[in-house]
Amino acid sequence: MKIVRTIADASGLPTCDGTVGLVPTMGAFHEGHLALFRAARAENDVVVASLFVNPAQFGANEDLAAYPRDEERDAAVAAEAGVDVLFAPGADELYPPGFQTWVEVEELGSRLEGEHRPGHFRGVATICLKLFNIVRPDRAYFGQKDAQQVAVVKRMVRDLDLDLGIRVVPTVRDADGLALSSRNAYLSPKERERALALPRALATKDLAQARARLNGLDVDYVEVADFEPSVLAAAVRVGKTRLIDNVILDKEPA
Ligand code: AMP
């Protein structure tokens, strides 16, 4: 696996030799990331993973500085999973002095997560468009765990006529039901026990029941979101850790 740090090196990939799959990530790899790498590996000739903790998608009071970073371990994990190229740029490479152009997915990006994390999806959409332009993938891979991110990216692809496919990989969970997340590392054993209320509430696939089960927790939202497909989505805070999760709602029988 090649590690590249500049836009020039990430753009000079042998894209003429078949298809390229891109997996955008912020690192601290777990089985959720591995599922994306495997999906990309299964249907592309070249697999590129980006590793970039994107400052633009963190709010002023969020965990940018504390976000888990271990590039050496991530590189070993990615290589083992069959990633061909790891694009791990510094912040100045992607946001050079004078940077001032942003992608705003207005309505989809301002609800739910967007309401609680103003500017988050502007940062997400902008970095994804930049990565798409740099790597020029045929397909990009995202996790259903971040259902609104998927909806925002798909909307941007349609609205800006981008020529790539968006693939969505099911949420990978631990045995106890908690969706894997790099942020789970912040949880103490006791907090983790409390966090299990989130997947348990969502597993009811019923808004009223989910609300009742989350009663007493610090809930940012629990809502049915009409993404494609519709999901029951929630965000809760357990101690200092903010967790999001969702379940796909089955279609009503015709
Ligand atoms: P992150 O590094 O947290 O930005 O995540 C990179 C990609 O992995 C995003 O598309 C996430 O939706 C996806 N992802 C994160 N956690 C999971 C999970 N538990 N299952 C499936 N995909 C995930």
PDB file of C-alpha atoms in Angstrom, residues 81-242:
ATOM      1  CA  ALA A  81      -7.744  -4.963   4.177  1.00  0.00           C
ATOM      2  CA  GLY A  82      -6.426  -4.580   0.637  1.00  0.00           C
ATOM      3  CA  VAL A  83      -6.384  -0.791   0.326  1.00  0.00           C
ATOM      4  CA  ASP A  84      -3.969   0.190  -2.470  1.00  0.00           C
ATOM      5  CA  VAL A  85      -3.487   3.860  -1.651  1.00  0.00           C
ATOM      6  CA  LEU A  86      -3.909   5.732   1.624  1.00  0.00           C
ATOM      7  CA  PHE A  87      -4.322   9.466   1.050  1.00  0.00           C
ATOM      8  CA  ALA A  88      -3.356  11.127   4.341  1.00  0.00           C
ATOM      9  CA  PRO A  89      -2.876  14.850   3.703  1.00  0.00           C
ATOM     10  CA  GLY A  90      -2.198  17.583   6.241  1.00  0.00           C
ATOM     11  CA  ALA A  91      -4.868  20.219   6.841  1.00  0.00           C
ATOM     12  CA  ASP A  92      -2.935  22.862   4.853  1.00  0.00           C
ATOM     13  CA  GLU A  93      -2.922  20.652   1.782  1.00  0.00           C
ATOM     14  CA  LEU A  94      -6.727  20.621   1.619  1.00  0.00           C
ATOM     15  CA  TYR A  95      -7.401  24.047   3.169  1.00  0.00           C
ATOM     16  CA  PRO A  96      -4.544  26.284   2.023  1.00  0.00           C
ATOM     17  CA  PRO A  97      -4.433  29.910   3.139  1.00  0.00           C
ATOM     18  CA  GLY A  98      -7.178  31.871   1.407  1.00  0.00           C
ATOM     19  CA  PHE A  99      -9.564  28.918   1.166  1.00  0.00           C
ATOM     20  CA  GLN A 100     -13.141  30.241   1.017  1.00  0.00           C
ATOM     21  CA  THR A 101     -15.328  28.073  -1.206  1.00  0.00           C
ATOM     22  CA  TRP A 102     -17.949  25.849   0.416  1.00  0.00           C
ATOM     23  CA  VAL A 103     -20.684  23.441  -0.611  1.00  0.00           C
ATOM     24  CA  GLU A 104     -23.953  23.924   1.255  1.00  0.00           C
ATOM     25  CA  VAL A 105     -26.639  21.244   0.886  1.00  0.00           C
ATOM     26  CA  GLU A 106     -29.174  23.638   2.253  1.00  0.00           C
ATOM     27  CA  GLU A 107     -32.269  21.861   3.488  1.00  0.00           C
ATOM     28  CA  LEU A 108     -30.994  18.318   4.045  1.00  0.00           C
ATOM     29  CA  GLY A 109     -27.895  19.671   5.735  1.00  0.00           C
ATOM     30  CA  SER A 110     -29.711  21.878   8.229  1.00  0.00           C
ATOM     31  CA  ARG A 111     -32.018  19.305   9.889  1.00  0.00           C
ATOM     32  CA  LEU A 112     -31.277  16.771  12.660  1.00  0.00           C
ATOM     33  CA  GLU A 113     -27.475  16.569  12.890  1.00  0.00           C
ATOM     34  CA  GLY A 114     -27.232  19.862  11.014  1.00  0.00           C
ATOM     35  CA  GLU A 115     -29.407  21.609  13.571  1.00  0.00           C
ATOM     36  CA  HIS A 116     -27.266  20.375  16.466  1.00  0.00           C
ATOM     37  CA  ARG A 117     -23.954  20.726  14.631  1.00  0.00           C
ATOM     38  CA  PRO A 118     -24.247  23.922  12.573  1.00  0.00           C
ATOM     39  CA  GLY A 119     -21.805  23.886   9.654  1.00  0.00           C
ATOM     40  CA  HIS A 120     -21.126  20.153  10.000  1.00  0.00           C
ATOM     41  CA  PHE A 121     -22.585  19.133   6.653  1.00  0.00           C
ATOM     42  CA  ARG A 122     -21.040  22.112   4.898  1.00  0.00           C
ATOM     43  CA  GLY A 123     -17.703  20.683   6.021  1.00  0.00           C
ATOM     44  CA  VAL A 124     -18.697  17.152   5.012  1.00  0.00           C
ATOM     45  CA  ALA A 125     -20.034  18.093   1.563  1.00  0.00           C
ATOM     46  CA  THR A 126     -17.041  20.317   0.820  1.00  0.00           C
ATOM     47  CA  ILE A 127     -14.424  17.730   1.788  1.00  0.00           C
ATOM     48  CA  CYS A 128     -16.265  14.987  -0.111  1.00  0.00           C
ATOM     49  CA  LEU A 129     -16.439  17.109  -3.263  1.00  0.00           C
ATOM     50  CA  LYS A 130     -12.744  17.914  -2.937  1.00  0.00           C
ATOM     51  CA  LEU A 131     -11.847  14.240  -2.451  1.00  0.00           C
ATOM     52  CA  PHE A 132     -14.028  13.258  -5.428  1.00  0.00           C
ATOM     53  CA  ASN A 133     -12.279  15.871  -7.579  1.00  0.00           C
ATOM     54  CA  ILE A 134      -8.808  14.858  -6.428  1.00  0.00           C
ATOM     55  CA  VAL A 135      -9.165  11.059  -6.587  1.00  0.00           C
ATOM     56  CA  ARG A 136     -11.779  10.925  -9.392  1.00  0.00           C
ATOM     57  CA  PRO A 137     -13.300   7.647  -8.172  1.00  0.00           C
ATOM     58  CA  ASP A 138     -15.888   5.649 -10.083  1.00  0.00           C
ATOM     59  CA  ARG A 139     -17.567   4.798  -6.775  1.00  0.00           C
ATOM     60  CA  ALA A 140     -17.375   6.146  -3.225  1.00  0.00           C
ATOM     61  CA  TYR A 141     -18.321   4.151  -0.143  1.00  0.00           C
ATOM     62  CA  PHE A 142     -20.196   5.417   2.925  1.00  0.00           C
ATOM     63  CA  GLY A 143     -21.715   3.785   6.000  1.00  0.00           C
ATOM     64  CA  GLN A 144     -25.447   3.666   6.742  1.00  0.00           C
ATOM     65  CA  LYS A 145     -24.410   4.511  10.330  1.00  0.00           C
ATOM     66  CA  ASP A 146     -24.248   8.141   9.143  1.00  0.00           C
ATOM     67  CA  ALA A 147     -27.562   8.093   7.276  1.00  0.00           C
ATOM     68  CA  GLN A 148     -27.873  11.864   6.950  1.00  0.00           C
ATOM     69  CA  GLN A 149     -24.324  12.101   5.615  1.00  0.00           C
ATOM     70  CA  VAL A 150     -25.329   9.596   2.923  1.00  0.00           C
ATOM     71  CA  ALA A 151     -28.428  11.660   2.093  1.00  0.00           C
ATOM     72  CA  VAL A 152     -26.395  14.887   1.907  1.00  0.00           C
ATOM     73  CA  VAL A 153     -23.673  13.365  -0.282  1.00  0.00           C
ATOM     74  CA  LYS A 154     -26.195  11.744  -2.638  1.00  0.00           C
ATOM     75  CA  ARG A 155     -28.061  15.065  -2.969  1.00  0.00           C
ATOM     76  CA  MET A 156     -24.802  16.881  -3.760  1.00  0.00           C
ATOM     77  CA  VAL A 157     -23.904  14.274  -6.381  1.00  0.00           C
ATOM     78  CA  ARG A 158     -27.270  14.808  -8.077  1.00  0.00           C
ATOM     79  CA  ASP A 159     -27.351  18.572  -7.720  1.00  0.00           C
ATOM     80  CA  LEU A 160     -23.798  19.125  -8.981  1.00  0.00           C
ATOM     81  CA  ASP A 161     -23.964  16.406 -11.691  1.00  0.00           C
ATOM     82  CA  LEU A 162     -21.030  14.482 -10.307  1.00  0.00           C
ATOM     83  CA  ASP A 163     -20.102  11.412 -12.274  1.00  0.00           C
ATOM     84  CA  LEU A 164     -19.681   8.719  -9.637  1.00  0.00           C
ATOM     85  CA  GLY A 165     -21.737   6.099  -7.839  1.00  0.00           C
ATOM     86  CA  ILE A 166     -22.422   6.280  -4.093  1.00  0.00           C
ATOM     87  CA  ARG A 167     -22.434   2.903  -2.358  1.00  0.00           C
ATOM     88  CA  VAL A 168     -23.885   2.483   1.126  1.00  0.00           C
ATOM     89  CA  VAL A 169     -22.695  -0.250   3.487  1.00  0.00           C
ATOM     90  CA  PRO A 170     -24.886  -1.538   6.381  1.00  0.00           C
ATOM     91  CA  THR A 171     -24.059  -0.454   9.935  1.00  0.00           C
ATOM     92  CA  VAL A 172     -21.614  -2.759  11.708  1.00  0.00           C
ATOM     93  CA  ARG A 173     -22.405  -3.292  15.410  1.00  0.00           C
ATOM     94  CA  ASP A 174     -20.657  -4.799  18.387  1.00  0.00           C
ATOM     95  CA  ALA A 175     -22.137  -7.963  19.887  1.00  0.00           C
ATOM     96  CA  ASP A 176     -24.035  -5.849  22.439  1.00  0.00           C
ATOM     97  CA  GLY A 177     -25.727  -3.836  19.665  1.00  0.00           C
ATOM     98  CA  LEU A 178     -23.745  -0.594  19.926  1.00  0.00           C
ATOM     99  CA  ALA A 179     -22.870   0.700  16.456  1.00  0.00           C
ATOM    100  CA  LEU A 180     -19.101   0.795  16.000  1.00  0.00           C
ATOM    101  CA  SER A 181     -17.712   4.313  16.103  1.00  0.00           C
ATOM    102  CA  SER A 182     -14.283   5.804  16.646  1.00  0.00           C
ATOM    103  CA  ARG A 183     -15.923   7.859  19.412  1.00  0.00           C
ATOM    104  CA  ASN A 184     -16.863   4.713  21.406  1.00  0.00           C
ATOM    105  CA  ALA A 185     -13.265   4.795  22.654  1.00  0.00           C
ATOM    106  CA  TYR A 186     -14.215   7.809  24.795  1.00  0.00           C
ATOM    107  CA  LEU A 187     -16.798   5.783  26.783  1.00  0.00           C
ATOM    108  CA  SER A 188     -16.002   4.446  30.254  1.00  0.00           C
ATOM    109  CA  PRO A 189     -17.411   0.938  30.946  1.00  0.00           C
ATOM    110  CA  LYS A 190     -20.313   2.489  32.877  1.00  0.00           C
ATOM    111  CA  GLU A 191     -21.033   4.988  30.093  1.00  0.00           C
ATOM    112  CA  ARG A 192     -20.957   2.213  27.538  1.00  0.00           C
ATOM    113  CA  GLU A 193     -23.614   0.368  29.525  1.00  0.00           C
ATOM    114  CA  ARG A 194     -25.780   3.525  29.440  1.00  0.00           C
ATOM    115  CA  ALA A 195     -25.086   4.017  25.735  1.00  0.00           C
ATOM    116  CA  LEU A 196     -26.754   0.685  24.955  1.00  0.00           C
ATOM    117  CA  ALA A 197     -30.105   2.404  25.473  1.00  0.00           C
ATOM    118  CA  LEU A 198     -29.549   4.004  22.042  1.00  0.00           C
ATOM    119  CA  PRO A 199     -29.484   0.852  19.849  1.00  0.00           C
ATOM    120  CA  ARG A 200     -32.144  -0.742  22.058  1.00  0.00           C
ATOM    121  CA  ALA A 201     -34.472   2.229  21.610  1.00  0.00           C
ATOM    122  CA  LEU A 202     -33.943   2.316  17.845  1.00  0.00           C
ATOM    123  CA  ALA A 203     -34.417  -1.435  17.526  1.00  0.00           C
ATOM    124  CA  THR A 204     -38.090  -0.909  18.432  1.00  0.00           C
ATOM    125  CA  LYS A 205     -38.398   0.827  15.021  1.00  0.00           C
ATOM    126  CA  ASP A 206     -41.147   2.880  16.644  1.00  0.00           C
ATOM    127  CA  LEU A 207     -40.784   6.590  17.369  1.00  0.00           C
ATOM    128  CA  ALA A 208     -42.957   6.688  20.496  1.00  0.00           C
ATOM    129  CA  GLN A 209     -41.326   3.616  21.989  1.00  0.00           C
ATOM    130  CA  ALA A 210     -37.854   4.873  21.145  1.00  0.00           C
ATOM    131  CA  ARG A 211     -38.621   8.244  22.779  1.00  0.00           C
ATOM    132  CA  ALA A 212     -39.862   6.465  25.899  1.00  0.00           C
ATOM    133  CA  ARG A 213     -36.768   4.272  26.110  1.00  0.00           C
ATOM    134  CA  LEU A 214     -34.437   7.254  25.740  1.00  0.00           C
ATOM    135  CA  ASN A 215     -36.305   9.193  28.410  1.00  0.00           C
ATOM    136  CA  GLY A 216     -33.835  10.298  31.073  1.00  0.00           C
ATOM    137  CA  LEU A 217     -30.864  10.379  28.692  1.00  0.00           C
ATOM    138  CA  ASP A 218     -29.437  13.565  27.222  1.00  0.00           C
ATOM    139  CA  VAL A 219     -31.145  13.328  23.831  1.00  0.00           C
ATOM    140  CA  ASP A 220     -30.343  15.758  21.001  1.00  0.00           C
ATOM    141  CA  TYR A 221     -33.080  14.294  18.801  1.00  0.00           C
ATOM    142  CA  VAL A 222     -34.964  11.158  18.005  1.00  0.00           C
ATOM    143  CA  GLU A 223     -36.866  11.431  14.746  1.00  0.00           C
ATOM    144  CA  VAL A 224     -38.134   9.594  11.714  1.00  0.00           C
ATOM    145  CA  ALA A 225     -36.176  10.971   8.751  1.00  0.00           C
ATOM    146  CA  ASP A 226     -37.523  10.576   5.233  1.00  0.00           C
ATOM    147  CA  PHE A 227     -34.186   9.748   3.662  1.00  0.00           C
ATOM    148  CA  GLU A 228     -34.100   7.040   1.005  1.00  0.00           C
ATOM    149  CA  PRO A 229     -34.755   4.709   2.771  1.00  0.00           C
ATOM    150  CA  SER A 230     -36.554   6.240   5.771  1.00  0.00           C
ATOM    151  CA  VAL A 231     -34.791   5.794   9.083  1.00  0.00           C
ATOM    152  CA  LEU A 232     -35.475   6.190  12.768  1.00  0.00           C
ATOM    153  CA  ALA A 233     -32.446   8.241  13.815  1.00  0.00           C
ATOM    154  CA  ALA A 234     -31.229   9.546  17.153  1.00  0.00           C
ATOM    155  CA  ALA A 235     -28.332  11.385  18.753  1.00  0.00           C
ATOM    156  CA  VAL A 236     -27.607  11.187  22.477  1.00  0.00           C
ATOM    157  CA  ARG A 237     -24.897  12.431  24.773  1.00  0.00           C
ATOM    158  CA  VAL A 238     -23.414  10.022  27.280  1.00  0.00           C
ATOM    159  CA  GLY A 239     -21.063  11.946  29.522  1.00  0.00           C
ATOM    160  CA  LYS A 240     -18.946  13.996  27.125  1.00  0.00           C
ATOM    161  CA  THR A 241     -19.468  11.583  24.233  1.00  0.00           C
ATOM    162  CA  ARG A 242     -22.035  12.251  21.530  1.00  0.00           C
TER     163      ARG A 242
END
